[in-house]
Amino acid sequence: QVQLVESGGGLVQAGGSLRLSCAASGSGFKINAMAWYRQAPGKQREFVAVIISGEATNYAASVKGRFTITRDKNTVHLQMNSLKPEDTAVYYCNADVLGEDAFASWGLGTQVVVSS
């Protein structure tokens, strides 16, 4: 099993920046891909960004050009620039662990609040 712990959330003004991090820990695992999702109040959890084997990336249209996902071994980061109030959500880390169900590992989330 893999444990994922997010950090870096907080309160910022519109136009500001935050950098989220997610550290994976455990024994005898390898992670193929890591992703970020978010869930705003009253809304369904939605995809934000994914990075595959530290190379290929993909972003939701709503964050493309503003957010950047990077990975260093078993730690993934999400650099969020030009934040908007609609970015307010709990951000969750997700991982695709080799030998396990696809993208079945989740962190507990970190809160991001963007004020207007």
mmCIF file with all atom_site columns, C-alpha atoms in Angstrom:
data_model
loop_
_atom_site.group_PDB
_atom_site.id
_atom_site.type_symbol
_atom_site.label_atom_id
_atom_site.label_alt_id
_atom_site.label_comp_id
_atom_site.label_asym_id
_atom_site.label_entity_id
_atom_site.label_seq_id
_atom_site.pdbx_PDB_ins_code
_atom_site.Cartn_x
_atom_site.Cartn_y
_atom_site.Cartn_z
_atom_site.occupancy
_atom_site.B_iso_or_equiv
_atom_site.pdbx_formal_charge
_atom_site.auth_seq_id
_atom_site.auth_comp_id
_atom_site.auth_asym_id
_atom_site.auth_atom_id
_atom_site.pdbx_PDB_model_num
ATOM 1   C CA . GLN A 1 1   ? 0.000   0.000  0.000   1.00 0.00 ? 1   GLN A CA 1
ATOM 2   C CA . VAL A 1 2   ? 1.027   3.564  -0.709  1.00 0.00 ? 2   VAL A CA 1
ATOM 3   C CA . GLN A 1 3   ? 0.331   6.542  1.500   1.00 0.00 ? 3   GLN A CA 1
ATOM 4   C CA . LEU A 1 4   ? -0.090  9.952  -0.123  1.00 0.00 ? 4   LEU A CA 1
ATOM 5   C CA . VAL A 1 5   ? 0.166   13.180 1.858   1.00 0.00 ? 5   VAL A CA 1
ATOM 6   C CA . GLU A 1 6   ? -0.614  16.569 0.315   1.00 0.00 ? 6   GLU A CA 1
ATOM 7   C CA . SER A 1 7   ? 0.712   19.890 1.553   1.00 0.00 ? 7   SER A CA 1
ATOM 8   C CA . GLY A 1 8   ? 1.000   23.514 0.469   1.00 0.00 ? 8   GLY A CA 1
ATOM 9   C CA . GLY A 1 9   ? -2.620  24.598 0.501   1.00 0.00 ? 9   GLY A CA 1
ATOM 10  C CA . GLY A 1 10  ? -3.708  27.907 1.939   1.00 0.00 ? 10  GLY A CA 1
ATOM 11  C CA . LEU A 1 11  ? -5.478  31.204 1.394   1.00 0.00 ? 11  LEU A CA 1
ATOM 12  C CA . VAL A 1 12  ? -4.394  33.523 -1.412  1.00 0.00 ? 12  VAL A CA 1
ATOM 13  C CA . GLN A 1 13  ? -5.829  36.473 -3.291  1.00 0.00 ? 13  GLN A CA 1
ATOM 14  C CA . ALA A 1 14  ? -6.932  36.193 -6.893  1.00 0.00 ? 14  ALA A CA 1
ATOM 15  C CA . GLY A 1 15  ? -3.922  36.413 -9.173  1.00 0.00 ? 15  GLY A CA 1
ATOM 16  C CA . GLY A 1 16  ? -1.625  34.886 -6.600  1.00 0.00 ? 16  GLY A CA 1
ATOM 17  C CA . SER A 1 17  ? 0.261   31.604 -6.608  1.00 0.00 ? 17  SER A CA 1
ATOM 18  C CA . LEU A 1 18  ? 0.536   28.433 -4.568  1.00 0.00 ? 18  LEU A CA 1
ATOM 19  C CA . ARG A 1 19  ? 2.682   25.332 -4.899  1.00 0.00 ? 19  ARG A CA 1
ATOM 20  C CA . LEU A 1 20  ? 1.155   22.064 -3.771  1.00 0.00 ? 20  LEU A CA 1
ATOM 21  C CA . SER A 1 21  ? 3.193   18.968 -3.004  1.00 0.00 ? 21  SER A CA 1
ATOM 22  C CA . CYS A 1 22  ? 2.318   15.323 -2.531  1.00 0.00 ? 22  CYS A CA 1
ATOM 23  C CA . ALA A 1 23  ? 4.715   12.785 -1.073  1.00 0.00 ? 23  ALA A CA 1
ATOM 24  C CA . ALA A 1 24  ? 4.218   9.060  -1.557  1.00 0.00 ? 24  ALA A CA 1
ATOM 25  C CA . SER A 1 25  ? 5.566   6.639  1.013   1.00 0.00 ? 25  SER A CA 1
ATOM 26  C CA . GLY A 1 26  ? 5.476   2.932  1.720   1.00 0.00 ? 26  GLY A CA 1
ATOM 27  C CA . SER A 1 27  ? 7.429   -0.221 0.968   1.00 0.00 ? 27  SER A CA 1
ATOM 28  C CA . GLY A 1 28  ? 7.990   -2.198 -2.204  1.00 0.00 ? 28  GLY A CA 1
ATOM 29  C CA . PHE A 1 29  ? 6.055   -0.006 -4.604  1.00 0.00 ? 29  PHE A CA 1
ATOM 30  C CA . LYS A 1 30  ? 6.633   1.775  -7.881  1.00 0.00 ? 30  LYS A CA 1
ATOM 31  C CA . ILE A 1 31  ? 4.440   4.581  -9.163  1.00 0.00 ? 31  ILE A CA 1
ATOM 32  C CA . ASN A 1 32  ? 3.785   4.952  -12.853 1.00 0.00 ? 32  ASN A CA 1
ATOM 33  C CA . ALA A 1 33  ? 1.738   8.136  -12.816 1.00 0.00 ? 33  ALA A CA 1
ATOM 34  C CA . MET A 1 34  ? 0.635   10.800 -10.367 1.00 0.00 ? 34  MET A CA 1
ATOM 35  C CA . ALA A 1 35  ? -2.243  13.199 -10.711 1.00 0.00 ? 35  ALA A CA 1
ATOM 36  C CA . TRP A 1 36  ? -4.093  16.026 -9.042  1.00 0.00 ? 36  TRP A CA 1
ATOM 37  C CA . TYR A 1 37  ? -7.852  16.294 -8.653  1.00 0.00 ? 37  TYR A CA 1
ATOM 38  C CA . ARG A 1 38  ? -9.944  18.897 -6.897  1.00 0.00 ? 38  ARG A CA 1
ATOM 39  C CA . GLN A 1 39  ? -13.398 19.178 -5.418  1.00 0.00 ? 39  GLN A CA 1
ATOM 40  C CA . ALA A 1 40  ? -15.141 22.487 -4.885  1.00 0.00 ? 40  ALA A CA 1
ATOM 41  C CA . PRO A 1 41  ? -18.027 22.908 -2.429  1.00 0.00 ? 41  PRO A CA 1
ATOM 42  C CA . GLY A 1 42  ? -21.181 21.376 -3.847  1.00 0.00 ? 42  GLY A CA 1
ATOM 43  C CA . LYS A 1 43  ? -19.418 20.029 -6.917  1.00 0.00 ? 43  LYS A CA 1
ATOM 44  C CA . GLN A 1 44  ? -18.093 16.689 -8.105  1.00 0.00 ? 44  GLN A CA 1
ATOM 45  C CA . ARG A 1 45  ? -14.407 15.893 -7.874  1.00 0.00 ? 45  ARG A CA 1
ATOM 46  C CA . GLU A 1 46  ? -12.694 16.830 -11.135 1.00 0.00 ? 46  GLU A CA 1
ATOM 47  C CA . PHE A 1 47  ? -9.423  16.079 -12.856 1.00 0.00 ? 47  PHE A CA 1
ATOM 48  C CA . VAL A 1 48  ? -6.757  18.789 -12.778 1.00 0.00 ? 48  VAL A CA 1
ATOM 49  C CA . ALA A 1 49  ? -3.459  17.408 -14.084 1.00 0.00 ? 49  ALA A CA 1
ATOM 50  C CA . VAL A 1 50  ? -1.474  14.196 -14.530 1.00 0.00 ? 50  VAL A CA 1
ATOM 51  C CA . ILE A 1 51  ? 2.151   13.300 -15.154 1.00 0.00 ? 51  ILE A CA 1
ATOM 52  C CA . ILE A 1 52  ? 3.188   9.922  -16.545 1.00 0.00 ? 52  ILE A CA 1
ATOM 53  C CA . SER A 1 53  ? 6.605   8.483  -15.638 1.00 0.00 ? 53  SER A CA 1
ATOM 54  C CA . GLY A 1 54  ? 7.906   11.989 -15.134 1.00 0.00 ? 54  GLY A CA 1
ATOM 55  C CA . GLU A 1 55  ? 7.402   12.859 -18.777 1.00 0.00 ? 55  GLU A CA 1
ATOM 56  C CA . ALA A 1 56  ? 4.026   13.205 -20.481 1.00 0.00 ? 56  ALA A CA 1
ATOM 57  C CA . THR A 1 57  ? 1.566   15.624 -18.898 1.00 0.00 ? 57  THR A CA 1
ATOM 58  C CA . ASN A 1 58  ? -2.056  16.527 -19.397 1.00 0.00 ? 58  ASN A CA 1
ATOM 59  C CA . TYR A 1 59  ? -4.187  19.299 -17.929 1.00 0.00 ? 59  TYR A CA 1
ATOM 60  C CA . ALA A 1 60  ? -7.816  20.163 -17.573 1.00 0.00 ? 60  ALA A CA 1
ATOM 61  C CA . ALA A 1 61  ? -8.804  22.966 -19.928 1.00 0.00 ? 61  ALA A CA 1
ATOM 62  C CA . SER A 1 62  ? -9.722  25.185 -16.991 1.00 0.00 ? 62  SER A CA 1
ATOM 63  C CA . VAL A 1 63  ? -6.147  25.230 -15.652 1.00 0.00 ? 63  VAL A CA 1
ATOM 64  C CA . LYS A 1 64  ? -4.074  24.859 -18.811 1.00 0.00 ? 64  LYS A CA 1
ATOM 65  C CA . GLY A 1 65  ? -1.508  27.625 -19.087 1.00 0.00 ? 65  GLY A CA 1
ATOM 66  C CA . ARG A 1 66  ? -1.801  28.497 -15.392 1.00 0.00 ? 66  ARG A CA 1
ATOM 67  C CA . PHE A 1 67  ? -0.901  25.266 -13.588 1.00 0.00 ? 67  PHE A CA 1
ATOM 68  C CA . THR A 1 68  ? 2.195   23.114 -14.008 1.00 0.00 ? 68  THR A CA 1
ATOM 69  C CA . ILE A 1 69  ? 2.621   19.568 -12.731 1.00 0.00 ? 69  ILE A CA 1
ATOM 70  C CA . THR A 1 70  ? 6.087   18.183 -12.038 1.00 0.00 ? 70  THR A CA 1
ATOM 71  C CA . ARG A 1 71  ? 7.454   15.059 -10.396 1.00 0.00 ? 71  ARG A CA 1
ATOM 72  C CA . ASP A 1 72  ? 10.636  14.169 -8.557  1.00 0.00 ? 72  ASP A CA 1
ATOM 73  C CA . LYS A 1 73  ? 10.667  10.415 -7.905  1.00 0.00 ? 73  LYS A CA 1
ATOM 74  C CA . ASN A 1 74  ? 7.775   9.801  -5.510  1.00 0.00 ? 74  ASN A CA 1
ATOM 75  C CA . THR A 1 75  ? 6.871   13.431 -4.950  1.00 0.00 ? 75  THR A CA 1
ATOM 76  C CA . VAL A 1 76  ? 4.577   15.363 -7.253  1.00 0.00 ? 76  VAL A CA 1
ATOM 77  C CA . HIS A 1 77  ? 4.073   19.130 -7.290  1.00 0.00 ? 77  HIS A CA 1
ATOM 78  C CA . LEU A 1 78  ? 1.434   21.417 -8.685  1.00 0.00 ? 78  LEU A CA 1
ATOM 79  C CA . GLN A 1 79  ? 2.524   24.989 -9.314  1.00 0.00 ? 79  GLN A CA 1
ATOM 80  C CA . MET A 1 80  ? -0.599  27.134 -9.495  1.00 0.00 ? 80  MET A CA 1
ATOM 81  C CA . ASN A 1 81  ? -0.283  30.636 -10.910 1.00 0.00 ? 81  ASN A CA 1
ATOM 82  C CA . SER A 1 82  ? -2.843  33.309 -11.741 1.00 0.00 ? 82  SER A CA 1
ATOM 83  C CA . LEU A 1 83  ? -5.256  31.752 -9.298  1.00 0.00 ? 83  LEU A CA 1
ATOM 84  C CA . LYS A 1 84  ? -8.943  32.507 -9.646  1.00 0.00 ? 84  LYS A CA 1
ATOM 85  C CA . PRO A 1 85  ? -11.759 32.263 -7.094  1.00 0.00 ? 85  PRO A CA 1
ATOM 86  C CA . GLU A 1 86  ? -13.128 29.296 -9.030  1.00 0.00 ? 86  GLU A CA 1
ATOM 87  C CA . ASP A 1 87  ? -9.918  27.416 -8.212  1.00 0.00 ? 87  ASP A CA 1
ATOM 88  C CA . THR A 1 88  ? -11.085 27.233 -4.605  1.00 0.00 ? 88  THR A CA 1
ATOM 89  C CA . ALA A 1 89  ? -11.336 23.550 -3.714  1.00 0.00 ? 89  ALA A CA 1
ATOM 90  C CA . VAL A 1 90  ? -9.821  20.703 -1.788  1.00 0.00 ? 90  VAL A CA 1
ATOM 91  C CA . TYR A 1 91  ? -6.979  19.371 -3.909  1.00 0.00 ? 91  TYR A CA 1
ATOM 92  C CA . TYR A 1 92  ? -6.305  15.640 -3.848  1.00 0.00 ? 92  TYR A CA 1
ATOM 93  C CA . CYS A 1 93  ? -3.238  13.695 -4.885  1.00 0.00 ? 93  CYS A CA 1
ATOM 94  C CA . ASN A 1 94  ? -3.765  10.502 -6.892  1.00 0.00 ? 94  ASN A CA 1
ATOM 95  C CA . ALA A 1 95  ? -1.307  7.782  -7.905  1.00 0.00 ? 95  ALA A CA 1
ATOM 96  C CA . ASP A 1 96  ? -1.210  4.846  -10.292 1.00 0.00 ? 96  ASP A CA 1
ATOM 97  C CA . VAL A 1 97  ? 0.775   2.204  -8.425  1.00 0.00 ? 97  VAL A CA 1
ATOM 98  C CA . LEU A 1 98  ? 2.237   -0.629 -10.485 1.00 0.00 ? 98  LEU A CA 1
ATOM 99  C CA . GLY A 1 99  ? 0.661   -3.951 -9.563  1.00 0.00 ? 99  GLY A CA 1
ATOM 100 C CA . GLU A 1 100 ? -2.386  -2.284 -8.025  1.00 0.00 ? 100 GLU A CA 1
ATOM 101 C CA . ASP A 1 101 ? -5.687  -1.105 -9.451  1.00 0.00 ? 101 ASP A CA 1
ATOM 102 C CA . ALA A 1 102 ? -5.201  1.851  -11.753 1.00 0.00 ? 102 ALA A CA 1
ATOM 103 C CA . PHE A 1 103 ? -5.138  5.224  -9.971  1.00 0.00 ? 103 PHE A CA 1
ATOM 104 C CA . ALA A 1 104 ? -6.588  3.671  -6.829  1.00 0.00 ? 104 ALA A CA 1
ATOM 105 C CA . SER A 1 105 ? -4.430  5.527  -4.288  1.00 0.00 ? 105 SER A CA 1
ATOM 106 C CA . TRP A 1 106 ? -5.614  8.858  -2.884  1.00 0.00 ? 106 TRP A CA 1
ATOM 107 C CA . GLY A 1 107 ? -4.396  11.393 -0.392  1.00 0.00 ? 107 GLY A CA 1
ATOM 108 C CA . LEU A 1 108 ? -6.671  13.115 2.107   1.00 0.00 ? 108 LEU A CA 1
ATOM 109 C CA . GLY A 1 109 ? -6.498  16.487 0.379   1.00 0.00 ? 109 GLY A CA 1
ATOM 110 C CA . THR A 1 110 ? -5.286  20.010 1.037   1.00 0.00 ? 110 THR A CA 1
ATOM 111 C CA . GLN A 1 111 ? -7.512  23.087 1.057   1.00 0.00 ? 111 GLN A CA 1
ATOM 112 C CA . VAL A 1 112 ? -6.970  25.926 -1.393  1.00 0.00 ? 112 VAL A CA 1
ATOM 113 C CA . VAL A 1 113 ? -8.979  29.124 -0.991  1.00 0.00 ? 113 VAL A CA 1
ATOM 114 C CA . VAL A 1 114 ? -8.698  31.965 -3.497  1.00 0.00 ? 114 VAL A CA 1
ATOM 115 C CA . SER A 1 115 ? -10.334 35.191 -2.381  1.00 0.00 ? 115 SER A CA 1
ATOM 116 C CA . SER A 1 116 ? -11.732 37.804 -4.734  1.00 0.00 ? 116 SER A CA 1
#
